[in-house]
Coordinates of N, CA and C in Angstrom, one line a residue:
X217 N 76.7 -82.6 -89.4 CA 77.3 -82.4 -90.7 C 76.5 -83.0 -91.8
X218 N 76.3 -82.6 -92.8 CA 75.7 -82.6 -93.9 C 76.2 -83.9 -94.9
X219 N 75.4 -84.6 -95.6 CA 75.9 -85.8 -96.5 C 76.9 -85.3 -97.1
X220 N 76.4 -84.0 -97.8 CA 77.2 -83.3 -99.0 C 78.7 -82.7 -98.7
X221 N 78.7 -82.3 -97.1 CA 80.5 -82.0 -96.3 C 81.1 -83.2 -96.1
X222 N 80.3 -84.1 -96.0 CA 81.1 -85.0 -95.8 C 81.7 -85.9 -97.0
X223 N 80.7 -86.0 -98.3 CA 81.2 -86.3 -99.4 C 82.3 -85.3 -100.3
X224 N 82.5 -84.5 -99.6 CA 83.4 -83.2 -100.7 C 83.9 -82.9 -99.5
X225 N 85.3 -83.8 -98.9 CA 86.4 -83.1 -98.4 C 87.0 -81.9 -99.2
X226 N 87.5 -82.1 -100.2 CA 87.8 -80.8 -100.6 C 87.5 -79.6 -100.1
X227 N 86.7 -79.6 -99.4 CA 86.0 -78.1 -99.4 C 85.8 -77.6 -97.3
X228 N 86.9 -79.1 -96.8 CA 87.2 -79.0 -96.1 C 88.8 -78.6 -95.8
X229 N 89.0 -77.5 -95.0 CA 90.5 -77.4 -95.1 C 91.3 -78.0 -94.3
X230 N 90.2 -78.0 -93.2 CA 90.9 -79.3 -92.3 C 91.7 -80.5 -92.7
X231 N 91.1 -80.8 -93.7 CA 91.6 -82.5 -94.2 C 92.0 -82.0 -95.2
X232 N 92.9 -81.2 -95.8 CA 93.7 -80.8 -96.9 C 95.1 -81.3 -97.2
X233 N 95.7 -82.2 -95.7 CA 96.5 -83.3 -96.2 C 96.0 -84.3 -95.7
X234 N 95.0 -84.9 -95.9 CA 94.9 -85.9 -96.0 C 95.2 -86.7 -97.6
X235 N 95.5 -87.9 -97.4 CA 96.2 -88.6 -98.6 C 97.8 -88.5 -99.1
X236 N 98.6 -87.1 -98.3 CA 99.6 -87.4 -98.2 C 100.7 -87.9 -98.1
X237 N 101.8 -88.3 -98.3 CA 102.7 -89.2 -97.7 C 103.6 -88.3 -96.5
X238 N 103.6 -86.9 -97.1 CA 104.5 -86.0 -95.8 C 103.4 -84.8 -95.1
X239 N 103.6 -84.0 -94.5 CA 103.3 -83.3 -93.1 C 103.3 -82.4 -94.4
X240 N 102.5 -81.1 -93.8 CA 103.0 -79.6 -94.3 C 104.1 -79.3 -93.8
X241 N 104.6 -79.6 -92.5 CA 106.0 -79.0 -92.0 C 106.7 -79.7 -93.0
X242 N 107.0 -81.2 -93.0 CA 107.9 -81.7 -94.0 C 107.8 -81.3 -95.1
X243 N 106.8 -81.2 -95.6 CA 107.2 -80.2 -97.1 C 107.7 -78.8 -97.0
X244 N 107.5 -78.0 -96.2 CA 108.1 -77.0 -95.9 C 109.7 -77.3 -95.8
X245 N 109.9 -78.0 -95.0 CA 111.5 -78.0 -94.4 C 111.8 -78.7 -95.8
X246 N 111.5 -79.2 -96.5 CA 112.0 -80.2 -97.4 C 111.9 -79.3 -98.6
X247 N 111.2 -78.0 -98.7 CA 111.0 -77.3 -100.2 C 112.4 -76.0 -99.7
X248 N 113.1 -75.9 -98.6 CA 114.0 -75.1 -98.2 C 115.1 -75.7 -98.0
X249 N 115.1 -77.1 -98.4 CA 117.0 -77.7 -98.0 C 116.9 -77.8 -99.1
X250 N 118.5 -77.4 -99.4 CA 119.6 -77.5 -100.3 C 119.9 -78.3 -100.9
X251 N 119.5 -79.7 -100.3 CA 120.0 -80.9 -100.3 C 119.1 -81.9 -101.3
X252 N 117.9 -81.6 -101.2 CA 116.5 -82.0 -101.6 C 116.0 -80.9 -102.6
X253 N 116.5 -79.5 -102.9 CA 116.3 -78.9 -104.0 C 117.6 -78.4 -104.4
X254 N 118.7 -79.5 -105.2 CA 119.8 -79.1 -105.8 C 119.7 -78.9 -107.4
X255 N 120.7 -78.4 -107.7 CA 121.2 -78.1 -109.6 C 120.3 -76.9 -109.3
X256 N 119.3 -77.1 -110.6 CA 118.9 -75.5 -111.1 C 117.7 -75.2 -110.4
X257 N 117.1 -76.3 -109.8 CA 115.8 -75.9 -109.1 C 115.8 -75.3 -107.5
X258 N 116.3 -74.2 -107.3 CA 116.4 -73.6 -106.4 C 115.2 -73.1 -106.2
X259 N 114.9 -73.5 -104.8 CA 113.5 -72.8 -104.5 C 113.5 -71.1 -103.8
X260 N 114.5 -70.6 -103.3 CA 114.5 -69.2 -103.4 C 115.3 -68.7 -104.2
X261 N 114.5 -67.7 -105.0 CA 115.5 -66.8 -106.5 C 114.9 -65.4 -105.8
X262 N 116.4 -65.1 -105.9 CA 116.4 -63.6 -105.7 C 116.8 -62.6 -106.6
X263 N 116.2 -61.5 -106.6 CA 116.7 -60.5 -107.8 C 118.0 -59.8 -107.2
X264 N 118.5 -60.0 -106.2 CA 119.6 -59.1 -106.0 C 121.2 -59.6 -107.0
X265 N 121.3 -58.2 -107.3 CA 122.4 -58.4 -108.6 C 123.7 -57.8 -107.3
X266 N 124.5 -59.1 -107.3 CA 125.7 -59.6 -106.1 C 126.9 -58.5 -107.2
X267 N 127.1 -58.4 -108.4 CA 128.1 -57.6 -109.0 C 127.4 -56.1 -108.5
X268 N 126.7 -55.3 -108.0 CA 126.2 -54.2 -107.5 C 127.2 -54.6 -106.5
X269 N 126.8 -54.7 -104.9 CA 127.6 -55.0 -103.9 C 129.0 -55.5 -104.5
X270 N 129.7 -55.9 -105.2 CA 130.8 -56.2 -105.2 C 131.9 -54.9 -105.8
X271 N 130.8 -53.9 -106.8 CA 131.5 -52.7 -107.0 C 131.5 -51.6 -105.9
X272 N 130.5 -51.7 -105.2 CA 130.2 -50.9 -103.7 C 131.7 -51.3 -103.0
X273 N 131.9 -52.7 -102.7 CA 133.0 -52.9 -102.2 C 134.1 -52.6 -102.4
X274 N 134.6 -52.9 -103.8 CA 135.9 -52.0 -104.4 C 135.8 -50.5 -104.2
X275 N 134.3 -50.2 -104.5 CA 134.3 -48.5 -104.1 C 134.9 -48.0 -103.1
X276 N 134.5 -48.9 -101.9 CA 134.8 -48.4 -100.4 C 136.1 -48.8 -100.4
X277 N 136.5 -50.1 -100.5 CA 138.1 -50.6 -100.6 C 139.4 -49.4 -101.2
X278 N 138.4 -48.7 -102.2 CA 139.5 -47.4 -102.7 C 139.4 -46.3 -101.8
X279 N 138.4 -45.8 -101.3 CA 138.1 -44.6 -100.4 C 139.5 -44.9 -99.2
X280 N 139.1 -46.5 -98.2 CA 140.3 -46.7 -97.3 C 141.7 -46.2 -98.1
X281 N 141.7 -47.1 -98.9 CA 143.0 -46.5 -99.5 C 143.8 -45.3 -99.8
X282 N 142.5 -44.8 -100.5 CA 143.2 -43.7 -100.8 C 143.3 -42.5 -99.1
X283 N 142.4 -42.9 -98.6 CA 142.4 -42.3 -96.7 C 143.6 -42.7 -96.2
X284 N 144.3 -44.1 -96.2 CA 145.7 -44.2 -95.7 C 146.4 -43.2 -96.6
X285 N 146.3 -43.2 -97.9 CA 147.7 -43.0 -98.5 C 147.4 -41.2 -97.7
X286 N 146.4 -40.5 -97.9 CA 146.6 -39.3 -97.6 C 147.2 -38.9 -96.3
X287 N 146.5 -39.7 -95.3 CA 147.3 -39.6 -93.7 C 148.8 -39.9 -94.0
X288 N 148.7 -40.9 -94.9 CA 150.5 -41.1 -94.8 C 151.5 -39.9 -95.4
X289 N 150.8 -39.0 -96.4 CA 151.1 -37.8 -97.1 C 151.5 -36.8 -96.2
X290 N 150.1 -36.5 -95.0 CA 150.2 -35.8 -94.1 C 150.8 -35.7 -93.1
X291 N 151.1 -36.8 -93.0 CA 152.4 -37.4 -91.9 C 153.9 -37.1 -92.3
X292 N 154.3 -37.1 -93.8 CA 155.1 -36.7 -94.3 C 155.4 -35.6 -94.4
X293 N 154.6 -34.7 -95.0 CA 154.2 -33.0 -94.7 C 154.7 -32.7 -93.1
X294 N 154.0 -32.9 -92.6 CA 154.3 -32.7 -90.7 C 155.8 -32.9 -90.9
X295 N 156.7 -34.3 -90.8 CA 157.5 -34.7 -90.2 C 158.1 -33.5 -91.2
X296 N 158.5 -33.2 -92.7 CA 159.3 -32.6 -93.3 C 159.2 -31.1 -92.7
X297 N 158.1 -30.3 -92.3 CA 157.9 -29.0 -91.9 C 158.7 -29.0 -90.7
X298 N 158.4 -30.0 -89.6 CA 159.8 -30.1 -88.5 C 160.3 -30.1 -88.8
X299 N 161.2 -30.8 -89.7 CA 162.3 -30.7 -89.7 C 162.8 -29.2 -90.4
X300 N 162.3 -28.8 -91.6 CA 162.9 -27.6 -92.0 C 162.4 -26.3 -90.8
X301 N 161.7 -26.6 -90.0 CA 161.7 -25.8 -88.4 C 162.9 -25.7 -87.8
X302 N 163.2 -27.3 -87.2 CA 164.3 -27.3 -87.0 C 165.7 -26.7 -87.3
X303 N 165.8 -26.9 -88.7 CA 166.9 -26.2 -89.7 C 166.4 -24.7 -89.5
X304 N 166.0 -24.3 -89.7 CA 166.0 -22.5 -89.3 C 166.5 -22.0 -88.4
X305 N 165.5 -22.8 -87.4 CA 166.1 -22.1 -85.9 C 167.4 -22.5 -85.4
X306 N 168.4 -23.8 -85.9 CA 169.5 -23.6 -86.2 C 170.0 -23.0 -87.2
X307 N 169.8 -22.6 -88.2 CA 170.1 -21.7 -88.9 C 170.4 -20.0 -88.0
X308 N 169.5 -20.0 -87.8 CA 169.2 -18.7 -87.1 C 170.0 -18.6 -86.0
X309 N 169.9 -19.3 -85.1 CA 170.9 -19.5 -83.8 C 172.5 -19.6 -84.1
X310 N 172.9 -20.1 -85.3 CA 174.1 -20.1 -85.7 C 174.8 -18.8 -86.2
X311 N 173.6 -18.1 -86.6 CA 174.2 -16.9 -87.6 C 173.5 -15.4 -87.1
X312 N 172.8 -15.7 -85.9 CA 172.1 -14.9 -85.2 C 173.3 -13.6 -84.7
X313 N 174.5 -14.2 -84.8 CA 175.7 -12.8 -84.0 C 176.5 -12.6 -85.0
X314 N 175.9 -12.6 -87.1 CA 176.7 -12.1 -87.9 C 177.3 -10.9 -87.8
X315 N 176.5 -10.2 -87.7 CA 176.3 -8.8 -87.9 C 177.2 -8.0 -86.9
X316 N 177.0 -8.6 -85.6 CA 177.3 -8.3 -84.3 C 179.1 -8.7 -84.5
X317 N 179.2 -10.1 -84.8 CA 180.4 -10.8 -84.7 C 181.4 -10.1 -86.1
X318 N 180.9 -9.5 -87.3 CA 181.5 -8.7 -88.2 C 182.0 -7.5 -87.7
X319 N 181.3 -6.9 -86.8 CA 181.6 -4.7 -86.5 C 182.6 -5.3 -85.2
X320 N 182.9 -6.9 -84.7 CA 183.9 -7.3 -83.7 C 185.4 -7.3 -84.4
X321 N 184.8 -7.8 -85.4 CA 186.8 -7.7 -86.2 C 187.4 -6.6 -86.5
X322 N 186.3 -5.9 -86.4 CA 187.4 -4.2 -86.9 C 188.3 -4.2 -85.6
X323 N 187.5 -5.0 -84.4 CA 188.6 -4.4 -82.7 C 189.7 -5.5 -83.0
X324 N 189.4 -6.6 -83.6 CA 190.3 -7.5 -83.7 C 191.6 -6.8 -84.6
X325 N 191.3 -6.5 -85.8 CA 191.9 -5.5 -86.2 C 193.0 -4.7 -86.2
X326 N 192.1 -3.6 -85.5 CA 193.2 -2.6 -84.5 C 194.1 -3.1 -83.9
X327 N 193.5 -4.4 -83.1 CA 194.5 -4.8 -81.7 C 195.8 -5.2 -82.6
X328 N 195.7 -6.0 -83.9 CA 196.7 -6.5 -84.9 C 197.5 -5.5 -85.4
X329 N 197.2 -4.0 -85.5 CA 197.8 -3.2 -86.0 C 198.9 -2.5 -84.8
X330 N 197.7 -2.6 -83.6 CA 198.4 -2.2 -82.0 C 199.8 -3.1 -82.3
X331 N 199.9 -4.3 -82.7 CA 200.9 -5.2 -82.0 C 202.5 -5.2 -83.3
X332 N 201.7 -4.7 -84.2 CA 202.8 -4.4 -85.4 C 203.5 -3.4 -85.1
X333 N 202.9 -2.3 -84.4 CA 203.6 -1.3 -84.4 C 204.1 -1.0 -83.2
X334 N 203.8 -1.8 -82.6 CA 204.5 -1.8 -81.0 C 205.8 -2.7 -81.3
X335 N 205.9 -3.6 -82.0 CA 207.0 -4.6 -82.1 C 208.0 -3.6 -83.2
X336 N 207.0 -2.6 -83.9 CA 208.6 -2.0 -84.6 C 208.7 -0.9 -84.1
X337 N 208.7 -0.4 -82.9 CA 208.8 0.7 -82.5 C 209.9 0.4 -81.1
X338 N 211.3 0.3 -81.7 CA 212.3 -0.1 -80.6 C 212.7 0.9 -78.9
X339 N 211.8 1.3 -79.2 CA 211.7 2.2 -77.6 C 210.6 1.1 -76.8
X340 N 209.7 1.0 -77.2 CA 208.3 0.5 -76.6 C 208.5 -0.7 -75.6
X341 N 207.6 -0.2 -74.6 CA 207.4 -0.9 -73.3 C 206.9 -2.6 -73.7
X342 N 208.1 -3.6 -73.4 CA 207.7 -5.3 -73.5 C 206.5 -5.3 -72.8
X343 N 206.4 -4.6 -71.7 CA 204.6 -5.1 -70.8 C 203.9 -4.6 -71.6
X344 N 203.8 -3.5 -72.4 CA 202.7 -2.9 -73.4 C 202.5 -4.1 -74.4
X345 N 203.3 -4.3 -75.0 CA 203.1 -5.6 -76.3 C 203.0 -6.6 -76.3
X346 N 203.2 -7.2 -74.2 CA 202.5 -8.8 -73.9 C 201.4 -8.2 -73.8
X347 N 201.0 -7.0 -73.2 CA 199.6 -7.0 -72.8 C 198.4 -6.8 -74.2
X348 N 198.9 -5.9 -74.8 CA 198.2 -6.5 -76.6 C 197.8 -7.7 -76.6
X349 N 198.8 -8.1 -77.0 CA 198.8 -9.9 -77.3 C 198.0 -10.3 -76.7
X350 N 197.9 -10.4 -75.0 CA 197.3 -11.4 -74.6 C 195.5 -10.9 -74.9
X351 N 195.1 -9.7 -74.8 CA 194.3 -9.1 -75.4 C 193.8 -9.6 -76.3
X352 N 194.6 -9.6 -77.4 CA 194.5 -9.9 -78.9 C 194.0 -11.7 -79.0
X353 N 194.6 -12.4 -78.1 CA 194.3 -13.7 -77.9 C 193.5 -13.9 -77.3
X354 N 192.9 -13.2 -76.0 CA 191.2 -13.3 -75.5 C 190.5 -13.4 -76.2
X355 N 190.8 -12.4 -77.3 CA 189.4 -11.7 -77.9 C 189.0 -12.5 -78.9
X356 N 190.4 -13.2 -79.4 CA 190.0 -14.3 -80.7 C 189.5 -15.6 -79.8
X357 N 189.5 -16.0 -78.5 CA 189.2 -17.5 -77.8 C 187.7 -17.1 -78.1
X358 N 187.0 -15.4 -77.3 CA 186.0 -15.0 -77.2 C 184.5 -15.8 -78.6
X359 N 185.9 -14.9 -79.4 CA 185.3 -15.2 -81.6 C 185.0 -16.9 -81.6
X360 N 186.1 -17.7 -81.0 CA 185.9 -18.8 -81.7 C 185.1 -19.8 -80.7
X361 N 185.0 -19.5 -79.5 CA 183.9 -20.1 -78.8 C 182.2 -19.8 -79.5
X362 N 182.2 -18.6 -80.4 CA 180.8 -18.2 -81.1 C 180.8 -18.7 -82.5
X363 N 181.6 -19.8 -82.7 CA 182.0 -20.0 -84.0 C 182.5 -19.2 -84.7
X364 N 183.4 -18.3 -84.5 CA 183.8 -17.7 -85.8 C 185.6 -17.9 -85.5
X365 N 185.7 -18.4 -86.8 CA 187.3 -19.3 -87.1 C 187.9 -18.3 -88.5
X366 N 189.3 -17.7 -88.1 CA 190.3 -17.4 -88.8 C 190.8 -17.8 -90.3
X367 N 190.4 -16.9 -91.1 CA 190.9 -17.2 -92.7 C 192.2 -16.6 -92.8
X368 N 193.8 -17.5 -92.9 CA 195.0 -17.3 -93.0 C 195.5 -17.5 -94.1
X369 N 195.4 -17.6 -95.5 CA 195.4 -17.9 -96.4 C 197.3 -18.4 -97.0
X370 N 197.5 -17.2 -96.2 CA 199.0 -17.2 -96.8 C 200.1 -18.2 -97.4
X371 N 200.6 -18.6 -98.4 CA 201.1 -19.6 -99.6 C 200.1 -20.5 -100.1
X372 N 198.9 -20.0 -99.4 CA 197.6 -21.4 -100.0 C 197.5 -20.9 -101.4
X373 N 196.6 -21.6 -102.3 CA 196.1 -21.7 -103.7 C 195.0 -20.8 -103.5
X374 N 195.0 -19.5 -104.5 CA 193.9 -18.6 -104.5 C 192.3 -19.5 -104.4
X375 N 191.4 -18.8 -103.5 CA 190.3 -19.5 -103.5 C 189.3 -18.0 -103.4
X376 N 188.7 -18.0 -104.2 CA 187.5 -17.0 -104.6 C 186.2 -16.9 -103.3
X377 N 186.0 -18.0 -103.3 CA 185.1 -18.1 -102.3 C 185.4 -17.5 -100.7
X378 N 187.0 -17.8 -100.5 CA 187.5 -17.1 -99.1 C 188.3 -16.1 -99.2
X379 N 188.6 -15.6 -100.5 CA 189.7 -14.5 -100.8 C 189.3 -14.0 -101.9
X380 N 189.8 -12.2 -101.3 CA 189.2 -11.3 -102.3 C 190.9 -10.6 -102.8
X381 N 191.1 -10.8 -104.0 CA 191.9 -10.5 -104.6 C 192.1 -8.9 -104.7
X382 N 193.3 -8.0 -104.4 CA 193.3 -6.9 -104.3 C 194.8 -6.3 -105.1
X383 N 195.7 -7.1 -105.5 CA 196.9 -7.3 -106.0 C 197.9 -8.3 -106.5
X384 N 199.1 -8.0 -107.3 CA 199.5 -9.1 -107.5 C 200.7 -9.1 -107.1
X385 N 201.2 -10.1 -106.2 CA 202.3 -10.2 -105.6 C 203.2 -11.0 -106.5
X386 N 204.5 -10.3 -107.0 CA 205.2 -10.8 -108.1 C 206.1 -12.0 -107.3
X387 N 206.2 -11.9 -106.0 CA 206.8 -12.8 -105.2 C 206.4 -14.4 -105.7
X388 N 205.0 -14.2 -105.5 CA 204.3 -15.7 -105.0 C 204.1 -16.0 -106.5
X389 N 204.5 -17.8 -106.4 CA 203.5 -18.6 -107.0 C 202.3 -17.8 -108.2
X390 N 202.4 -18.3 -109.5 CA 200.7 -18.2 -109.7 C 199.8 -18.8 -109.1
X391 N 198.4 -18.2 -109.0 CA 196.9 -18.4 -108.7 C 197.7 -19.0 -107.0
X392 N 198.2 -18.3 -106.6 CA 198.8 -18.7 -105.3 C 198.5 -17.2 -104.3
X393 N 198.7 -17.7 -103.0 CA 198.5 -16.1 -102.2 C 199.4 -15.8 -101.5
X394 N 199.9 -14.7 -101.9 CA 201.1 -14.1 -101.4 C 201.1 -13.3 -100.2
X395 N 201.2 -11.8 -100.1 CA 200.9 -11.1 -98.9 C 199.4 -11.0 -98.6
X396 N 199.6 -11.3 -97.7 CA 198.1 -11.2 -96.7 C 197.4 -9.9 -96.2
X397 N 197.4 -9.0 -96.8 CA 196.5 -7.8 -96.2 C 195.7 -7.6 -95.0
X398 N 194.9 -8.8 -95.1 CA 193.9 -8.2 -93.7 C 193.1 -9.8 -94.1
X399 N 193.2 -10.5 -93.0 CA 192.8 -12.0 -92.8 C 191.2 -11.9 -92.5
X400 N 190.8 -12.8 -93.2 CA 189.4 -13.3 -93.7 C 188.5 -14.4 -92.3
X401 N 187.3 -14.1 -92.0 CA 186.5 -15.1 -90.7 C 185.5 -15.3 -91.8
X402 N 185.3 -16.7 -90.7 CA 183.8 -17.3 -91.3 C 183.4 -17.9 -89.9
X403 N 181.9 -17.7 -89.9 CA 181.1 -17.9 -88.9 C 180.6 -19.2 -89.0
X404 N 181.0 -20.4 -88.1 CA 180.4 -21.4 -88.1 C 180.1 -22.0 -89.8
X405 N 181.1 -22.0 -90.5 CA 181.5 -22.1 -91.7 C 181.3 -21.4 -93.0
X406 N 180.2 -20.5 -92.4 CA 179.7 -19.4 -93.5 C 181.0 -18.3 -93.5
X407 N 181.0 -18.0 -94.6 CA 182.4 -16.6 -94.6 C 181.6 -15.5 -94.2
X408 N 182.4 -14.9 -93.1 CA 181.8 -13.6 -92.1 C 182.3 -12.5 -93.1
X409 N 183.8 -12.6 -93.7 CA 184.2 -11.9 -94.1 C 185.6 -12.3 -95.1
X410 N 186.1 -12.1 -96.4 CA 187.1 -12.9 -96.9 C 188.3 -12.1 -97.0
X411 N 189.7 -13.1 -97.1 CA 190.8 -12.1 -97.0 C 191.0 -11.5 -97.8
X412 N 191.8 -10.1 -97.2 CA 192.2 -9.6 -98.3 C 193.5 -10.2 -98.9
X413 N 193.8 -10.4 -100.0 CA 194.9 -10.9 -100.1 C 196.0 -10.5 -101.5
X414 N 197.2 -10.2 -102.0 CA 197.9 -10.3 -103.3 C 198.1 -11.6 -104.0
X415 N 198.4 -11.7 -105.0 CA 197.8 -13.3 -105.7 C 199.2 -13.3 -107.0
X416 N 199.7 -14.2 -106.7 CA 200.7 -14.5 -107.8 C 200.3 -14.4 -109.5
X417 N 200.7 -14.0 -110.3 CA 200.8 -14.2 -111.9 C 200.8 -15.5 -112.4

């Protein structure tokens, strides 16, 4: 080695701490604690702007949200569509033998007309007029096991909704029902058909 290398460490890198009090590691570990570089002299500055990520966050935090509320929407949709499913096809099943259970009262009817005239007809066979009757009483058990129940209106208070006014019976009551014409059904509470009825003054 040369006078001149050896007079100008400097320009050796070897001995670049020499004269130090700490290590390169200790200045390292010591230029990275927190503790040893506190207040404003922070030795890593970063440019990342933390209010960026914190609007990303609310961003995403609204997306979840608004993603529950919509499942929860759709869940409601669903459950309400069953249910008005449900309501139809009872609907439907309730009222499925209107039509059918209506062109049945005309027999009902008759058989009522059979039993009038058999009771004023003082010749007529007593077995002929139980056997009507009992007839007549099958065929209404038949009705009302399908829902369909008897509108009898007679001395009740005129009702528009179950009774169709056809005269005025000077007998009865006003807004009252007098003679009964021809008795009114309703199917499982819908009116199949309303009485006929005469209606006081």
């Amino acid at each position: 080695m040369s006078n001149n290398e050896a007079n100008n460490p400097q320009d050796n890198p070897v001995h670049d701490n020499v004269g130090h009090s700490e290590t390169i590691l200790e200045e390292t570990l010591n230029e990275f604690n927190p503790e040893a570089n506190g207040g404003d002299n922070d030795v890593v500055h970063s440019d990342i702007d933390v209010s960026t990520y914190q609007a990303r966050i609310a961003e995403l935090e609204g997306e979840v949200k608004a993603a529950k509320e919509g499942q929860a929407r759709a869940n409601a949709d669903a459950y309400n569509a069953q249910k008005r499913m449900e309501q139809e096809t009872e609907k439907s099943r309730k009222f499925a033998l209107q039509k059918f259970a209506k062109e049945l009262l005309e027999v009902v009817d008759n058989l009522e007309r059979a039993i009038v005239s058999v009771q004023a007809d003082d010749d007529a066979d007593d077995a002929i007029l139980e056997g009507v009757k009992l007839t007549h009483k099958s065929f209404l058990n038949v009705l009302n096991k399908q829902g369909v129940e008897v509108v009898d209106p007679q001395n009740a208070k005129f009702d528009p909704e179950l009774h169709e006014a056809v005269g005025i019976d000077p007998e009865a009551p006003a807004d009252t029902v007098g003679e009964v014409l021809q008795k009114g059904y309703t199917l499982n509470g819908r009116l199949l058909r309303p009485a006929m009825v005469k209606v006081g003054q």
